[in-house]
Amino acid sequence: MQTANTDTAHESVPETASYDLHDVTRRFGSGSSSVEALRGVTLHIADGEFVAIVGPSGSGKTTLLQLLGAMDRPTSGSIVCRGRDLSAMSDGNLSSLRLTTLGFVFQQFNLVPTLTAQGNVEAALAPAHRGRVRAESAARLLAMVGLLNRRSHLPSQLSGGEQQRVAIARALANDPAIILADEPTGNLDSTTGQEILDELRTLSEQRGKTVIVVTHDPAIASSAHRVIRIRDGAVEE
């Protein structure tokens, strides 16, 4: 099931699918000690949507994001990402999918502390980018998020908002169709969080990226094309 649209702008979203999930379940453990983190999740997420996944702690939000990011496999059910059945793919092909199709933004930024902003973005580029092309590509991405003038700074020399912008530039390194973000504004003040929200919305509305955000931030939920609410491992109406 899916929640109803929360924004009439969703009507203009293209109807090709970034994801189709059918009756997805994820259990951890076995026997009487098993825990069902997700149960019977069926969803369709169209290309170009900006989707917020919300719910209380322990509801299954992060488990769902890990499945969408091909970092875990469902216990049962199917997940099709842009026409490819994730459950039928080898680990190597899943790694390739994560590199070419998916971009990840995390609450903790996960930047390499010994690399500059430019170096962090360059490290995420596919091996095909070499030498000058690699440096130019990283600089272009940093310019896109307004940080070209900070490209020589280490993460410790950047504000939280600047670090998250570097993380977004890194997520865009290989021009993925889908951006998955886990609490991207969780460590930021409200003003900086709004700036990051604007960046994510721009990716969807101006660059056609599918943006899926796990969040407790009501500003993100109210700005998304659609809100998916999860409770006790199931998608609510």
Short mmCIF file of C-alpha atoms in Angstrom, two decimals:
data_model
loop_
_atom_site.label_atom_id
_atom_site.label_comp_id
_atom_site.label_asym_id
_atom_site.label_seq_id
_atom_site.Cartn_x
_atom_site.Cartn_y
_atom_site.Cartn_z
CA MET A 1 0.00 0.00 0.00
CA GLN A 2 1.02 3.61 -0.45
CA THR A 3 -0.01 6.76 1.32
CA ALA A 4 -1.98 9.32 -0.60
CA ASN A 5 -0.11 12.14 -2.29
CA THR A 6 0.60 15.09 -0.04
CA ASP A 7 1.40 17.53 -2.83
CA THR A 8 -0.42 18.12 -6.09
CA ALA A 9 2.98 18.68 -7.76
CA HIS A 10 3.33 14.89 -7.67
CA GLU A 11 0.85 14.71 -10.56
CA SER A 12 3.62 15.90 -12.90
CA VAL A 13 6.10 13.20 -11.85
CA PRO A 14 6.92 10.76 -14.71
CA GLU A 15 5.40 7.32 -14.29
CA THR A 16 8.45 5.19 -14.97
CA ALA A 17 9.55 3.28 -11.90
CA SER A 18 12.65 3.75 -9.80
CA TYR A 19 11.30 1.02 -7.53
CA ASP A 20 8.56 -1.56 -7.46
CA LEU A 21 8.32 -3.54 -4.21
CA HIS A 22 5.89 -6.41 -3.84
CA ASP A 23 5.07 -8.06 -0.50
CA VAL A 24 8.57 -7.44 0.91
CA THR A 25 9.38 -8.97 4.28
CA ARG A 26 12.65 -8.79 6.23
CA ARG A 27 13.23 -11.00 9.25
CA PHE A 28 16.28 -11.10 11.48
CA GLY A 29 17.15 -14.18 13.50
CA SER A 30 15.30 -17.50 13.45
CA GLY A 31 12.70 -19.44 15.35
CA SER A 32 11.06 -17.91 18.39
CA SER A 33 13.75 -15.22 18.63
CA SER A 34 13.20 -13.89 15.08
CA VAL A 35 12.22 -10.27 14.58
CA GLU A 36 10.13 -9.13 11.62
CA ALA A 37 11.51 -5.68 10.75
CA LEU A 38 9.38 -5.33 7.61
CA ARG A 39 6.20 -7.18 6.70
CA GLY A 40 4.28 -7.19 3.45
CA VAL A 41 5.60 -3.90 2.06
CA THR A 42 4.30 -3.10 -1.43
CA LEU A 43 5.32 0.22 -3.00
CA HIS A 44 5.78 1.97 -6.33
CA ILE A 45 8.21 4.91 -6.50
CA ALA A 46 8.29 6.76 -9.81
CA ASP A 47 11.36 8.33 -11.41
CA GLY A 48 11.83 11.91 -10.24
CA GLU A 49 9.80 11.60 -7.05
CA PHE A 50 10.91 13.20 -3.80
CA VAL A 51 9.72 10.72 -1.16
CA ALA A 52 9.97 11.00 2.62
CA ILE A 53 9.88 7.81 4.71
CA VAL A 54 8.70 8.56 8.23
CA GLY A 55 7.75 6.62 11.34
CA PRO A 56 8.75 6.08 14.97
CA SER A 57 12.13 4.66 15.96
CA GLY A 58 12.29 0.92 15.33
CA SER A 59 9.47 1.02 12.78
CA GLY A 60 11.58 -0.36 9.92
CA LYS A 61 12.54 2.84 8.09
CA THR A 62 16.28 2.19 8.02
CA THR A 63 15.76 -1.48 7.13
CA LEU A 64 13.69 -0.38 4.14
CA LEU A 65 16.36 2.13 3.07
CA GLN A 66 19.04 -0.58 3.26
CA LEU A 67 16.94 -2.83 1.03
CA LEU A 68 16.37 -0.01 -1.46
CA GLY A 69 20.11 0.67 -1.42
CA ALA A 70 20.94 -2.97 -2.23
CA MET A 71 22.89 -3.21 1.03
CA ASP A 72 20.64 -6.01 2.27
CA ARG A 73 18.26 -8.56 0.75
CA PRO A 74 14.62 -9.22 1.68
CA THR A 75 13.65 -12.45 3.40
CA SER A 76 10.76 -12.74 0.94
CA GLY A 77 9.07 -10.64 -1.72
CA SER A 78 10.62 -8.77 -4.64
CA ILE A 79 12.37 -5.44 -5.15
CA VAL A 80 12.74 -4.21 -8.74
CA CYS A 81 14.98 -1.16 -9.23
CA ARG A 82 14.67 0.48 -12.65
CA GLY A 83 13.63 -2.82 -14.20
CA ARG A 84 16.21 -5.00 -12.43
CA ASP A 85 15.17 -7.58 -9.84
CA LEU A 86 17.59 -7.06 -6.95
CA SER A 87 16.95 -10.50 -5.47
CA ALA A 88 18.16 -12.13 -8.69
CA MET A 89 21.41 -10.15 -8.91
CA SER A 90 24.84 -11.34 -7.79
CA ASP A 91 26.79 -9.48 -5.12
CA GLY A 92 29.09 -8.12 -7.84
CA ASN A 93 26.20 -6.78 -9.88
CA LEU A 94 24.67 -5.23 -6.78
CA SER A 95 27.98 -3.46 -6.10
CA SER A 96 27.96 -2.14 -9.66
CA LEU A 97 24.38 -0.94 -9.21
CA ARG A 98 25.33 0.94 -6.05
CA LEU A 99 28.20 2.63 -7.90
CA THR A 100 26.33 3.61 -11.06
CA THR A 101 22.66 4.02 -10.14
CA LEU A 102 22.50 4.89 -6.44
CA GLY A 103 23.94 7.77 -4.43
CA PHE A 104 23.99 7.77 -0.62
CA VAL A 105 23.83 10.66 1.86
CA PHE A 106 24.13 9.86 5.58
CA GLN A 107 23.42 11.75 8.80
CA GLN A 108 27.04 11.38 9.96
CA PHE A 109 28.41 12.69 6.61
CA ASN A 110 30.98 9.80 6.50
CA LEU A 111 33.68 11.97 4.93
CA VAL A 112 37.30 10.79 4.98
CA PRO A 113 38.90 13.12 7.58
CA THR A 114 42.33 13.16 5.93
CA LEU A 115 41.02 14.16 2.50
CA THR A 116 39.99 17.64 1.41
CA ALA A 117 36.49 18.35 0.14
CA GLN A 118 37.84 17.89 -3.38
CA GLY A 119 39.58 14.66 -2.40
CA ASN A 120 36.45 13.23 -0.83
CA VAL A 121 34.48 13.78 -4.02
CA GLU A 122 37.28 12.48 -6.24
CA ALA A 123 37.44 9.30 -4.13
CA ALA A 124 33.83 8.52 -5.02
CA LEU A 125 34.28 8.86 -8.79
CA ALA A 126 34.32 5.72 -10.91
CA PRO A 127 37.76 4.49 -12.07
CA ALA A 128 37.01 5.73 -15.60
CA HIS A 129 37.61 9.28 -14.31
CA ARG A 130 41.36 9.81 -14.29
CA GLY A 131 43.84 12.62 -13.76
CA ARG A 132 42.65 16.03 -14.88
CA VAL A 133 39.20 14.74 -15.82
CA ARG A 134 38.78 13.40 -12.27
CA ALA A 135 39.77 16.71 -10.71
CA GLU A 136 37.55 18.71 -13.07
CA SER A 137 34.57 16.46 -12.40
CA ALA A 138 34.99 16.84 -8.62
CA ALA A 139 35.33 20.62 -8.94
CA ARG A 140 32.17 20.79 -11.06
CA LEU A 141 30.22 18.85 -8.42
CA LEU A 142 31.48 21.06 -5.61
CA ALA A 143 30.51 24.14 -7.62
CA MET A 144 27.03 22.66 -8.04
CA VAL A 145 26.55 22.65 -4.24
CA GLY A 146 28.23 26.05 -3.78
CA LEU A 147 31.51 24.82 -2.27
CA LEU A 148 34.11 25.32 -4.97
CA ASN A 149 35.84 27.96 -2.85
CA ARG A 150 36.15 25.43 0.01
CA ARG A 151 37.51 22.54 -2.03
CA SER A 152 40.95 22.60 -0.36
CA HIS A 153 39.54 22.41 3.17
CA LEU A 154 39.53 19.29 5.32
CA PRO A 155 36.20 18.15 6.85
CA SER A 156 37.31 19.46 10.26
CA GLN A 157 37.61 22.92 8.69
CA LEU A 158 34.05 22.86 7.33
CA SER A 159 30.76 23.54 9.08
CA GLY A 160 28.20 20.76 9.43
CA GLY A 161 26.19 22.14 6.54
CA GLU A 162 29.28 22.37 4.35
CA GLN A 163 30.23 18.78 5.20
CA GLN A 164 26.74 17.62 4.23
CA ARG A 165 27.02 19.50 0.94
CA VAL A 166 30.30 17.70 0.26
CA ALA A 167 28.46 14.45 1.03
CA ILE A 168 25.76 15.39 -1.50
CA ALA A 169 28.41 16.23 -4.13
CA ARG A 170 30.03 12.87 -3.42
CA ALA A 171 26.67 11.10 -3.78
CA LEU A 172 26.30 12.72 -7.21
CA ALA A 173 29.79 11.72 -8.33
CA ASN A 174 28.67 9.10 -10.84
CA ASP A 175 25.43 10.82 -11.85
CA PRO A 176 23.10 8.31 -10.14
CA ALA A 177 19.42 8.23 -10.98
CA ILE A 178 18.46 7.69 -7.33
CA ILE A 179 19.60 9.47 -4.15
CA LEU A 180 19.01 7.69 -0.83
CA ALA A 181 19.41 9.82 2.28
CA ASP A 182 19.30 8.68 5.92
CA GLU A 183 18.40 11.56 8.27
CA PRO A 184 20.45 14.05 6.19
CA THR A 185 19.47 17.02 8.38
CA GLY A 186 19.65 15.19 11.72
CA ASN A 187 22.93 16.79 12.86
CA LEU A 188 22.19 20.27 11.53
CA ASP A 189 20.51 23.37 12.92
CA SER A 190 17.16 24.34 11.41
CA THR A 191 18.55 27.00 9.05
CA THR A 192 21.27 24.74 7.66
CA GLY A 193 18.80 21.85 7.53
CA GLN A 194 16.53 23.97 5.34
CA GLU A 195 19.46 24.66 3.00
CA ILE A 196 20.13 20.92 2.66
CA LEU A 197 16.42 20.32 2.08
CA ASP A 198 16.52 22.89 -0.73
CA GLU A 199 19.50 21.05 -2.26
CA LEU A 200 17.62 17.74 -2.19
CA ARG A 201 14.48 19.29 -3.64
CA THR A 202 16.53 20.84 -6.45
CA LEU A 203 17.94 17.41 -7.30
CA SER A 204 14.41 16.10 -7.78
CA GLU A 205 12.64 19.04 -9.35
CA GLN A 206 15.42 20.47 -11.55
CA ARG A 207 17.67 17.48 -12.22
CA GLY A 208 15.09 14.72 -12.33
CA LYS A 209 16.69 12.58 -9.59
CA THR A 210 14.58 10.27 -7.48
CA VAL A 211 15.21 11.35 -3.87
CA ILE A 212 14.20 9.04 -1.02
CA VAL A 213 14.78 10.37 2.49
CA VAL A 214 14.36 8.62 5.85
CA THR A 215 13.61 11.45 8.24
CA HIS A 216 12.12 12.71 11.49
CA ASP A 217 12.27 16.27 10.11
CA PRO A 218 8.74 17.63 9.53
CA ALA A 219 10.11 20.19 7.06
CA ILE A 220 11.30 17.39 4.76
CA ALA A 221 8.06 15.48 5.14
CA SER A 222 5.97 18.55 4.29
CA SER A 223 8.12 19.35 1.24
CA ALA A 224 8.19 15.85 -0.27
CA HIS A 225 5.99 14.85 -3.19
CA ARG A 226 4.80 11.94 -1.06
CA VAL A 227 5.13 10.66 2.49
CA ILE A 228 5.40 6.93 3.21
CA ARG A 229 4.54 6.21 6.84
CA ILE A 230 5.83 3.02 8.45
CA ARG A 231 4.77 1.57 11.77
CA ASP A 232 5.74 -1.84 13.17
CA GLY A 233 7.31 -2.83 9.86
CA ALA A 234 4.25 -2.16 7.72
CA VAL A 235 3.30 0.74 5.45
CA GLU A 236 0.25 2.54 6.83
CA GLU A 237 -2.56 4.06 4.79
#
